[in-house]
Every structure is written in structure tokens, then in C-alpha cells.
Amino acid sequence: GAGVSQSPSNKVTEKGKDVELRCDPISGHTALYWYRQSLGQGLEFLIYFQGNSAPDKSGLPSDRFSAERTGGSVSTLTIQRTQQEDSAVYLCASSFLGFGNGYTFGSGTRLTVV
Amino acid sequence: RKEVEQDPGPFNVPEGATVAFNCTYSNSASQSFFWYRQDCRKEPKLLMSVYSSGNEDGRFTAQLNRASQYISLLIRDSKLSDSATYLCVVSGGYNKLIFGAGTRLAVHP
């Protein structure tokens, strides 16, 4: 596609529920990244995919967080048993091979846990 | 210590002013450097890469000092539309980028 697409754009969920966030990267981009941004804070790295494998998942905050990527394209970030501190904007970015020319971000999913 | 440190601002400047932002980074092995711009409630967008020799893109000039691990962004002739948060970004391990928390710029008439 023309840009990185994320869905849903907004998600309100009750504490304890599971949520799935989806990212559709730019066609042909092999690298995909998930970040999150809490209100007034900087971007926090979560996980990096090259193709379907994740060589760096060091930023996932707990075992409630998991992510997968299939077909070298779409990625889903799953948060199990959501907590209020999970509330943030979850941003996906993609690039061709690596970060050499910077990333292109999607418009994010704003997650609110109530 | 944060990996990328920036003055959060805000910098309040009149239209036409020249304004400079600085940032420092902790990882001497970082090889790639960028400035991103983020508008309120929007995703970050790449403003420019930063090269060792310094580089310019219109009204924007970026400088890198590897010895001091310091990056700067200069904006000349500020426009109202330059109002945004400017993110200093450096490469980390494994193809990831590390973002600073950003410096907020407000340009007023």
C-alpha cells in the first residue's frame, strides 16, 4: 500500500481483556517495528521484525505482550490481560531492509484501558 | 541516563526567528542519526538525516559531532507551520532507532 496502515485507530478495552493490534506495512518493506508512546513521553521500542523473524524483542514490557508477523507482511501485536498502564499509542513503522533512510510510521492505535 | 537526551522546551519564538535544538546520545557505536518531526496527536515523520559533514535542507541545518556525541538542528526563518515537537533519533543495536523524548517548538505571529 501507499503507507503503513494500522487498525483499529482507537481501542477502548476493559482491564483484563486481551487486545490485538494490526499493522500492514508498506509493500516490499522487510523490516517492521513496534513502538509505543505514552502521553507526553517519547517513543519506547517494543520489537523489531526482519521478514517473519524477530531478532530483537527486548522492548516487550512483559510476557503479556507478544507479536507475530506472517508472510513477511502483516504484523499483529497482542496484549493479554490488559492493565491500565498499557494505555498508550502503539505505533508501527516499516522500512526497506533497515533504518538507513529512516522509518515510515503508521498513524498508530490509541489504546485506552479502563 | 537516557540513551538520547533533549531539552523538552518549549521554545517559544516569533515568526522569522532562528532557533537551535541540541541533543546528546550515549552510545558511541551509533552510526545513523535523524531528526523527526511530530505534530500533536500525529505519528512522527522523518525531517532529515544527519550526516557527519553536516547537511542542509532548505531552512533546516543538521550537525553531528561524534567526538562529543552531540547532534543539533537549526531552523532559520521560522514559520508558524514549524510548530511541532522535534525528535532526535539515533541508531541502536539490531536495526532499531532510539528516539529522544522531543523538544517542543511553538512559533507565534
Coordinates of N, CA and C in Angstrom, one line a residue:
Chain A
G1 N 0.8 -1.2 0.0 CA 0.0 0.0 0.0 C 0.9 1.3 0.0
A2 N 0.2 2.4 0.0 CA 0.9 3.6 -0.1 C 1.6 4.0 1.2
G3 N 1.1 3.6 2.3 CA 1.7 3.9 3.6 C 1.5 2.8 4.5
V4 N 2.0 3.0 5.7 CA 1.8 2.0 6.8 C 0.4 2.1 7.4
S5 N -0.4 1.1 7.4 CA -1.7 1.1 7.9 C -1.9 0.4 9.2
Q6 N -2.5 1.0 10.2 CA -2.7 0.4 11.4 C -4.2 0.3 11.8
S7 N -4.6 -0.7 12.4 CA -6.0 -0.8 12.8 C -6.1 -1.6 14.2
P8 N -7.1 -1.2 15.0 CA -8.0 -0.1 14.8 C -7.3 1.2 15.1
S9 N -7.8 2.4 14.8 CA -7.2 3.6 15.1 C -7.4 4.0 16.6
N10 N -8.5 3.5 17.1 CA -8.8 3.7 18.6 C -9.3 2.4 19.1
K11 N -8.9 2.1 20.4 CA -9.5 0.9 21.0 C -9.6 1.2 22.5
V12 N -10.8 1.1 23.0 CA -11.1 1.2 24.4 C -11.4 -0.2 24.9
T13 N -10.7 -0.7 25.9 CA -11.0 -2.0 26.4 C -11.0 -2.0 28.0
E14 N -11.6 -3.0 28.5 CA -11.7 -3.2 29.9 C -10.5 -3.9 30.5
K15 N -10.0 -3.5 31.6 CA -8.9 -4.1 32.3 C -9.1 -5.6 32.3
G16 N -8.1 -6.3 31.9 CA -8.1 -7.8 32.0 C -8.5 -8.4 30.7
K17 N -9.0 -7.6 29.7 CA -9.3 -8.2 28.4 C -8.0 -8.3 27.5
D18 N -8.1 -9.1 26.5 CA -7.0 -9.2 25.5 C -7.3 -8.3 24.4
V19 N -6.3 -7.7 23.8 CA -6.4 -6.9 22.6 C -5.4 -7.3 21.5
E20 N -5.8 -7.1 20.2 CA -5.0 -7.3 19.1 C -4.9 -6.1 18.3
L21 N -3.7 -5.7 18.0 CA -3.4 -4.5 17.2 C -2.8 -5.0 15.9
R22 N -3.2 -4.4 14.8 CA -2.7 -4.8 13.5 C -1.9 -3.8 12.7
C23 N -0.9 -4.2 12.0 CA -0.1 -3.3 11.2 C 0.1 -3.9 9.9
D24 N -0.1 -3.1 8.9 CA 0.1 -3.5 7.5 C 1.2 -2.6 6.9
P25 N 2.4 -3.1 6.7 CA 3.5 -2.2 6.3 C 3.4 -1.8 4.9
I26 N 4.3 -1.0 4.5 CA 4.4 -0.6 3.1 C 4.9 -1.9 2.3
S27 N 4.3 -2.1 1.2 CA 4.6 -3.3 0.4 C 6.1 -3.3 0.0
G28 N 6.7 -4.5 0.3 CA 8.1 -4.6 0.0 C 9.1 -4.2 1.1
H29 N 8.5 -3.6 2.1 CA 9.4 -3.3 3.3 C 9.6 -4.6 4.1
T30 N 10.9 -4.9 4.3 CA 11.2 -6.2 5.0 C 11.3 -6.0 6.5
A31 N 11.6 -4.8 6.9 CA 11.7 -4.5 8.4 C 10.5 -3.9 8.9
L32 N 10.1 -4.3 10.1 CA 8.9 -3.8 10.7 C 9.1 -3.6 12.2
Y33 N 8.7 -2.5 12.8 CA 9.0 -2.2 14.2 C 7.7 -1.8 14.9
W34 N 7.6 -2.1 16.1 CA 6.5 -1.7 17.0 C 7.2 -0.8 18.1
Y35 N 6.5 0.4 18.3 CA 6.9 1.3 19.4 C 5.6 1.6 20.1
R36 N 5.8 2.1 21.4 CA 4.6 2.7 22.0 C 5.0 4.1 22.6
Q37 N 4.0 4.9 22.7 CA 4.2 6.3 23.2 C 3.1 6.6 24.2
S38 N 3.5 6.7 25.4 CA 2.6 7.1 26.5 C 2.4 8.6 26.4
L39 N 1.4 9.1 27.0 CA 1.0 10.6 27.0 C 2.2 11.4 27.4
G40 N 2.7 12.3 26.6 CA 3.7 13.2 26.9 C 5.1 12.6 27.0
Q41 N 5.2 11.4 26.5 CA 6.5 10.7 26.6 C 7.1 10.4 25.3
G42 N 8.3 10.0 25.2 CA 9.0 9.6 24.0 C 8.6 8.2 23.5
L43 N 9.1 7.9 22.4 CA 8.8 6.6 21.8 C 9.6 5.5 22.5
E44 N 8.9 4.4 22.9 CA 9.6 3.3 23.5 C 9.6 2.1 22.6
F45 N 10.8 1.6 22.2 CA 10.9 0.4 21.3 C 10.3 -0.8 21.9
L46 N 9.6 -1.6 21.2 CA 9.0 -2.8 21.6 C 9.6 -4.0 21.0
I47 N 9.6 -4.1 19.6 CA 10.0 -5.3 18.9 C 10.3 -4.9 17.5
Y48 N 11.3 -5.7 16.9 CA 11.7 -5.5 15.5 C 11.6 -6.8 14.8
F49 N 11.0 -6.8 13.6 CA 10.9 -7.9 12.7 C 11.8 -7.7 11.5
Q50 N 12.5 -8.7 11.0 CA 13.1 -8.7 9.7 C 12.5 -9.9 9.0
G51 N 11.7 -9.7 8.0 CA 10.9 -10.8 7.5 C 9.9 -11.2 8.6
N52 N 9.8 -12.5 8.8 CA 8.9 -13.1 9.8 C 9.5 -13.3 11.1
S53 N 10.9 -13.1 11.2 CA 11.5 -13.4 12.5 C 11.8 -12.1 13.2
A54 N 11.9 -12.2 14.5 CA 12.1 -11.1 15.4 C 13.4 -11.2 16.1
P55 N 14.4 -10.6 15.5 CA 15.8 -10.7 16.1 C 15.9 -9.9 17.4
D56 N 15.0 -8.9 17.6 CA 15.1 -8.1 18.8 C 13.7 -7.8 19.3
K57 N 13.4 -8.5 20.4 CA 12.1 -8.3 21.1 C 12.4 -7.8 22.5
S58 N 13.5 -7.2 22.7 CA 14.0 -6.7 24.0 C 13.1 -5.7 24.7
G59 N 12.3 -5.0 23.9 CA 11.5 -3.9 24.5 C 10.1 -4.4 24.9
L60 N 9.7 -5.6 24.7 CA 8.4 -6.0 25.2 C 8.4 -6.0 26.7
P61 N 7.4 -5.2 27.3 CA 7.5 -5.0 28.7 C 7.2 -6.2 29.6
S62 N 6.5 -7.1 29.1 CA 6.2 -8.3 30.0 C 5.7 -9.4 29.1
D63 N 5.6 -10.6 29.7 CA 5.1 -11.8 28.9 C 3.6 -11.6 28.5
R64 N 3.0 -10.6 28.9 CA 1.6 -10.4 28.4 C 1.6 -9.8 27.0
F65 N 2.8 -9.4 26.6 CA 2.9 -8.8 25.2 C 3.5 -9.8 24.3
S66 N 3.0 -10.0 23.1 CA 3.6 -10.8 22.1 C 3.3 -10.2 20.7
A67 N 4.0 -10.6 19.7 CA 3.8 -10.1 18.4 C 4.2 -11.2 17.4
E68 N 3.6 -11.2 16.3 CA 4.0 -12.0 15.2 C 3.8 -11.3 13.9
R69 N 4.5 -11.9 12.9 CA 4.4 -11.3 11.5 C 4.4 -12.5 10.6
T70 N 3.5 -12.4 9.7 CA 3.3 -13.6 8.7 C 3.4 -13.1 7.3
G71 N 4.0 -14.0 6.4 CA 4.1 -13.7 5.0 C 5.0 -12.5 4.8
G72 N 5.8 -12.2 5.7 CA 6.7 -11.0 5.6 C 6.0 -9.7 5.4
S73 N 4.7 -9.7 5.9 CA 3.9 -8.5 5.7 C 3.2 -8.1 7.0
V74 N 1.9 -8.5 7.1 CA 1.1 -8.0 8.3 C 1.7 -8.5 9.6
S75 N 1.6 -7.6 10.6 CA 2.0 -8.0 11.9 C 0.9 -7.7 12.9
T76 N 0.8 -8.5 13.9 CA -0.2 -8.3 15.0 C 0.6 -8.2 16.3
L77 N 0.2 -7.3 17.1 CA 0.7 -7.1 18.5 C -0.4 -7.5 19.4
T78 N -0.2 -8.5 20.3 CA -1.3 -8.9 21.2 C -0.9 -8.6 22.6
I79 N -1.8 -8.0 23.3 CA -1.6 -7.7 24.7 C -2.7 -8.5 25.5
Q80 N -2.2 -9.4 26.3 CA -3.1 -10.2 27.1 C -3.4 -9.6 28.5
R81 N -4.6 -9.8 29.0 CA -4.9 -9.3 30.4 C -4.5 -7.9 30.6
T82 N -5.0 -7.0 29.7 CA -4.6 -5.6 29.7 C -4.7 -4.9 31.1
Q83 N -3.7 -4.0 31.3 CA -3.7 -3.2 32.5 C -3.8 -1.8 32.2
Q84 N -4.1 -0.9 33.1 CA -4.2 0.5 32.8 C -2.9 1.1 32.3
E85 N -1.8 0.6 32.8 CA -0.5 1.2 32.4 C -0.2 0.8 30.9
D86 N -1.0 -0.1 30.3 CA -0.8 -0.4 28.9 C -1.4 0.7 28.0
S87 N -2.2 1.6 28.6 CA -2.8 2.7 27.8 C -1.7 3.6 27.2
A88 N -1.7 3.7 25.9 CA -0.7 4.4 25.1 C -1.1 4.4 23.6
V89 N -0.3 5.1 22.8 CA -0.4 5.0 21.4 C 0.6 4.0 20.9
Y90 N 0.1 3.0 20.2 CA 1.0 1.9 19.7 C 1.3 2.2 18.2
L91 N 2.6 2.5 17.9 CA 3.0 2.9 16.6 C 3.7 1.8 15.9
C92 N 3.4 1.5 14.7 CA 4.1 0.6 13.8 C 4.9 1.4 12.8
A93 N 6.1 0.9 12.4 CA 6.8 1.5 11.3 C 7.4 0.4 10.5
S94 N 7.7 0.8 9.2 CA 8.4 -0.2 8.4 C 9.5 0.5 7.6
S95 N 10.4 -0.3 7.1 CA 11.5 0.3 6.3 C 12.0 -0.8 5.4
F96 N 12.7 -0.4 4.3 CA 13.3 -1.4 3.4 C 14.6 -1.9 4.0
L97 N 14.7 -3.1 4.4 CA 15.9 -3.7 5.0 C 16.2 -3.2 6.4
G98 N 16.4 -1.9 6.6 CA 16.8 -1.4 7.9 C 16.5 0.0 8.0
F99 N 17.2 0.7 8.9 CA 16.8 2.1 9.2 C 17.5 3.1 8.4
G100 N 18.3 2.7 7.4 CA 19.2 3.6 6.7 C 18.6 4.9 6.2
N101 N 17.3 4.8 5.7 CA 16.6 6.0 5.3 C 15.5 6.4 6.3
G102 N 15.7 6.0 7.5 CA 14.6 6.3 8.5 C 13.4 5.3 8.3
Y103 N 12.5 5.4 9.2 CA 11.3 4.6 9.1 C 10.1 5.5 8.6
T104 N 9.1 4.7 8.1 CA 7.8 5.4 7.9 C 6.8 4.8 8.9
F105 N 6.2 5.7 9.7 CA 5.3 5.3 10.7 C 3.8 5.2 10.2
G106 N 3.1 4.3 10.8 CA 1.6 4.4 10.6 C 1.1 5.4 11.6
S107 N -0.2 5.7 11.5 CA -0.8 6.7 12.3 C -1.2 6.2 13.8
G108 N -0.9 5.0 14.0 CA -1.0 4.5 15.4 C -2.3 3.9 15.8
T109 N -2.3 3.2 16.9 CA -3.6 2.7 17.6 C -3.5 3.3 18.9
R110 N -4.6 4.1 19.3 CA -4.6 4.7 20.6 C -5.4 3.7 21.5
L111 N -4.7 3.1 22.4 CA -5.3 2.1 23.3 C -5.6 2.7 24.7
T112 N -6.8 2.6 25.1 CA -7.2 3.1 26.4 C -7.8 1.9 27.2
V113 N -7.2 1.6 28.3 CA -7.7 0.5 29.2 C -8.4 1.2 30.4
V114 N -9.7 0.8 30.5 CA -10.5 1.4 31.6 C -10.8 0.4 32.7
Chain B
R1 N 20.9 7.1 33.0 CA 21.0 8.1 31.9 C 20.2 7.7 30.7
K2 N 19.4 8.5 30.1 CA 18.7 8.2 28.9 C 19.7 8.1 27.7
E3 N 19.3 7.2 26.8 CA 20.2 7.0 25.6 C 20.2 8.2 24.7
V4 N 19.1 8.9 24.6 CA 19.1 10.2 23.8 C 18.4 11.2 24.7
E5 N 19.1 12.3 24.9 CA 18.6 13.4 25.8 C 18.4 14.7 25.0
Q6 N 17.3 15.2 25.3 CA 16.9 16.5 24.6 C 16.3 17.4 25.7
D7 N 16.5 18.7 25.5 CA 15.8 19.7 26.2 C 14.3 19.7 25.8
P8 N 13.4 19.5 26.7 CA 12.0 19.3 26.3 C 11.3 20.6 25.9
G9 N 11.9 21.8 26.2 CA 11.3 23.1 25.8 C 10.2 23.4 26.7
P10 N 9.2 24.2 26.3 CA 9.0 24.6 24.9 C 9.9 25.8 24.6
F11 N 10.2 25.9 23.3 CA 10.9 27.0 22.8 C 9.8 27.9 22.1
N12 N 9.6 29.1 22.6 CA 8.6 30.0 22.1 C 9.3 31.1 21.3
V13 N 9.1 31.1 20.0 CA 9.8 32.1 19.1 C 8.9 32.8 18.2
P14 N 9.2 34.0 17.8 CA 8.4 34.7 16.8 C 8.7 34.2 15.4
E15 N 7.7 34.4 14.5 CA 8.0 34.1 13.1 C 9.2 34.8 12.6
G16 N 10.0 34.1 11.8 CA 11.2 34.7 11.3 C 12.5 34.5 12.1
A17 N 12.3 34.0 13.3 CA 13.4 33.8 14.2 C 14.2 32.5 13.8
T18 N 15.5 32.5 14.2 CA 16.3 31.3 14.1 C 16.3 30.6 15.4
V19 N 16.2 29.3 15.4 CA 16.1 28.6 16.7 C 17.0 27.3 16.5
A20 N 17.6 26.9 17.6 CA 18.5 25.7 17.5 C 18.1 24.8 18.6
F21 N 18.1 23.5 18.3 CA 17.9 22.4 19.2 C 19.1 21.5 19.3
N22 N 19.4 21.0 20.5 CA 20.5 20.1 20.6 C 20.1 18.8 21.2
C23 N 20.9 17.8 21.0 CA 20.6 16.6 21.7 C 22.0 15.8 21.9
T24 N 22.1 15.0 23.0 CA 23.2 14.2 23.2 C 22.8 12.8 23.2
Y25 N 23.7 11.9 22.9 CA 23.4 10.4 22.9 C 24.5 9.7 23.6
S26 N 24.2 8.5 24.1 CA 25.1 7.9 25.0 C 25.9 6.7 24.3
N27 N 25.4 6.2 23.2 CA 26.0 5.1 22.6 C 27.0 5.5 21.5
S28 N 28.3 5.4 21.8 CA 29.3 5.9 20.9 C 29.4 5.0 19.6
A29 N 28.7 3.8 19.6 CA 28.7 3.0 18.4 C 27.6 3.3 17.5
S30 N 26.7 4.3 17.8 CA 25.6 4.7 16.9 C 26.2 5.2 15.6
Q31 N 25.6 4.8 14.5 CA 26.1 5.1 13.2 C 25.2 6.0 12.4
S32 N 23.9 6.0 12.7 CA 22.9 6.7 11.9 C 22.1 7.7 12.8
F33 N 21.8 8.8 12.3 CA 21.2 9.9 13.1 C 20.2 10.6 12.2
F34 N 19.1 11.0 12.9 CA 18.0 11.6 12.2 C 17.3 12.6 13.1
W35 N 16.6 13.5 12.5 CA 15.6 14.4 13.1 C 14.3 14.0 12.6
Y36 N 13.3 13.8 13.5 CA 11.9 13.6 13.1 C 11.1 14.7 13.7
R37 N 10.0 14.9 13.0 CA 9.0 15.9 13.5 C 7.7 15.2 13.9
Q38 N 7.1 15.6 15.0 CA 5.9 15.0 15.4 C 4.9 16.2 15.7
D39 N 3.8 16.2 15.0 CA 2.7 17.2 15.3 C 1.8 16.5 16.3
C40 N 1.1 17.4 17.0 CA 0.2 17.0 18.1 C -0.7 15.8 17.7
R41 N -0.7 14.7 18.4 CA -1.5 13.6 18.2 C -1.4 13.0 16.8
K42 N -0.2 13.1 16.2 CA 0.1 12.5 14.9 C 1.4 11.6 15.1
E43 N 1.6 10.8 14.0 CA 2.8 10.0 14.1 C 4.1 10.8 13.7
P44 N 5.2 10.4 14.2 CA 6.5 11.0 13.8 C 6.7 10.9 12.3
K45 N 7.3 12.0 11.7 CA 7.7 11.9 10.3 C 9.1 12.4 10.2
L46 N 9.8 11.7 9.3 CA 11.2 12.0 9.1 C 11.4 13.4 8.5
L47 N 12.2 14.2 9.2 CA 12.5 15.5 8.8 C 13.8 15.5 7.9
M48 N 14.8 14.9 8.5 CA 16.1 14.8 7.7 C 17.0 13.9 8.4
S49 N 17.9 13.3 7.6 CA 19.0 12.5 8.2 C 20.1 13.5 8.6
V50 N 21.0 13.0 9.4 CA 22.1 13.9 9.9 C 23.4 13.2 9.4
Y51 N 24.2 13.9 8.7 CA 25.5 13.3 8.2 C 26.7 13.9 8.9
S52 N 27.8 13.2 8.9 CA 29.0 13.6 9.7 C 29.4 15.0 9.3
S53 N 29.3 15.3 8.0 CA 29.8 16.6 7.5 C 28.8 17.7 7.7
G54 N 27.7 17.4 8.2 CA 26.6 18.4 8.4 C 25.8 18.5 7.1
N55 N 24.6 18.8 7.2 CA 23.8 18.9 5.9 C 22.6 19.9 6.1
E56 N 22.2 20.3 5.0 CA 21.2 21.4 5.0 C 20.0 21.0 4.1
D57 N 18.8 21.3 4.5 CA 17.6 21.1 3.6 C 16.7 22.3 3.7
G58 N 16.9 23.2 2.8 CA 16.2 24.4 2.9 C 16.5 25.3 4.1
R59 N 15.5 25.5 4.9 CA 15.8 26.3 6.2 C 16.3 25.5 7.3
F60 N 16.5 24.2 7.1 CA 16.9 23.3 8.2 C 18.4 22.9 8.0
T61 N 19.2 23.0 9.1 CA 20.6 22.6 9.0 C 20.8 21.6 10.2
A62 N 21.4 20.5 9.9 CA 21.7 19.5 10.9 C 23.2 19.3 11.0
Q63 N 23.7 19.2 12.3 CA 25.1 19.0 12.5 C 25.3 17.8 13.4
L64 N 26.4 17.1 13.3 CA 26.8 16.0 14.1 C 28.2 16.2 14.6
N65 N 28.4 16.0 15.9 CA 29.7 16.0 16.5 C 29.9 14.6 17.2
R66 N 30.6 13.7 16.5 CA 30.7 12.3 17.0 C 31.6 12.3 18.3
A67 N 32.6 13.2 18.3 CA 33.5 13.2 19.5 C 32.7 13.5 20.8
S68 N 31.8 14.5 20.6 CA 31.1 14.9 21.8 C 29.7 14.2 21.9
Q69 N 29.4 13.4 20.9 CA 28.1 12.6 20.8 C 27.0 13.6 21.0
Y70 N 27.0 14.5 20.0 CA 26.1 15.7 20.1 C 25.5 15.9 18.7
I71 N 24.2 16.2 18.6 CA 23.5 16.5 17.4 C 22.8 17.8 17.5
S72 N 22.7 18.6 16.5 CA 22.0 19.8 16.5 C 21.1 20.0 15.3
L73 N 20.1 20.8 15.5 CA 19.2 21.1 14.4 C 18.9 22.6 14.5
L74 N 19.2 23.3 13.4 CA 19.0 24.8 13.3 C 17.9 25.0 12.3
I75 N 16.9 25.9 12.7 CA 15.8 26.2 11.9 C 15.9 27.8 11.7
R76 N 16.0 28.2 10.4 CA 16.1 29.6 10.1 C 14.8 30.1 9.6
D77 N 14.5 31.4 9.8 CA 13.3 32.0 9.3 C 12.0 31.2 9.7
S78 N 11.9 31.0 11.0 CA 10.8 30.1 11.5 C 9.4 30.5 10.9
K79 N 8.6 29.5 10.6 CA 7.2 29.7 10.1 C 6.3 29.1 11.2
L80 N 5.1 29.6 11.1 CA 4.0 29.1 12.1 C 3.9 27.6 11.9
S81 N 4.0 27.1 10.7 CA 3.9 25.7 10.4 C 5.0 24.9 11.0
D82 N 6.1 25.5 11.5 CA 7.2 24.7 12.1 C 6.8 24.3 13.5
S83 N 5.8 24.8 14.0 CA 5.4 24.5 15.4 C 5.1 23.0 15.5
A84 N 5.8 22.3 16.3 CA 5.8 20.8 16.4 C 6.8 20.4 17.5
T85 N 6.8 19.1 17.7 CA 7.9 18.5 18.6 C 8.9 17.9 17.7
Y86 N 10.2 18.2 18.0 CA 11.3 17.7 17.1 C 12.0 16.6 17.9
L87 N 12.1 15.4 17.3 CA 12.7 14.2 17.9 C 14.1 14.0 17.4
C88 N 15.0 13.8 18.3 CA 16.4 13.5 17.9 C 16.4 11.9 18.0
V89 N 17.0 11.3 16.9 CA 16.9 9.9 16.8 C 18.3 9.3 16.4
V90 N 18.7 8.3 17.1 CA 20.0 7.6 16.8 C 19.8 6.1 16.7
S91 N 20.7 5.5 15.9 CA 20.6 4.1 15.8 C 21.1 3.3 17.0
G92 N 20.3 2.2 17.3 CA 20.8 1.4 18.4 C 21.2 0.0 17.8
G93 N 21.2 -1.0 18.6 CA 21.6 -2.3 18.0 C 20.5 -2.9 17.2
Y94 N 20.8 -3.9 16.4 CA 19.8 -4.6 15.7 C 18.8 -3.8 14.9
N95 N 19.4 -2.8 14.1 CA 18.5 -2.1 13.2 C 17.4 -1.3 13.8
K96 N 17.5 -1.0 15.1 CA 16.4 -0.2 15.7 C 16.9 1.3 15.9
L97 N 15.9 2.1 16.0 CA 16.2 3.5 16.2 C 15.7 3.9 17.6
I98 N 16.5 4.7 18.3 CA 16.3 5.2 19.6 C 15.8 6.6 19.5
F99 N 14.7 6.9 20.1 CA 14.1 8.3 20.0 C 14.3 9.0 21.3
G100 N 14.7 10.3 21.1 CA 14.6 11.2 22.3 C 13.1 11.5 22.6
A101 N 12.9 12.1 23.7 CA 11.6 12.5 24.1 C 11.0 13.7 23.4
G102 N 11.9 14.4 22.7 CA 11.5 15.5 21.9 C 11.6 16.9 22.5
T103 N 11.8 17.9 21.6 CA 11.8 19.3 22.0 C 10.6 20.0 21.4
R104 N 9.8 20.7 22.2 CA 8.6 21.3 21.6 C 8.9 22.7 21.2
L105 N 8.5 23.0 19.9 CA 8.7 24.4 19.4 C 7.3 25.0 19.1
A106 N 7.2 26.2 19.6 CA 5.9 27.0 19.3 C 6.4 28.3 18.6
V107 N 6.0 28.5 17.4 CA 6.2 29.7 16.6 C 5.0 30.6 16.7
H108 N 5.1 31.8 17.1 CA 4.0 32.7 17.2 C 4.1 33.9 16.3
P109 N 3.0 34.5 15.9 CA 3.0 35.6 14.9 C 3.7 36.8 15.5

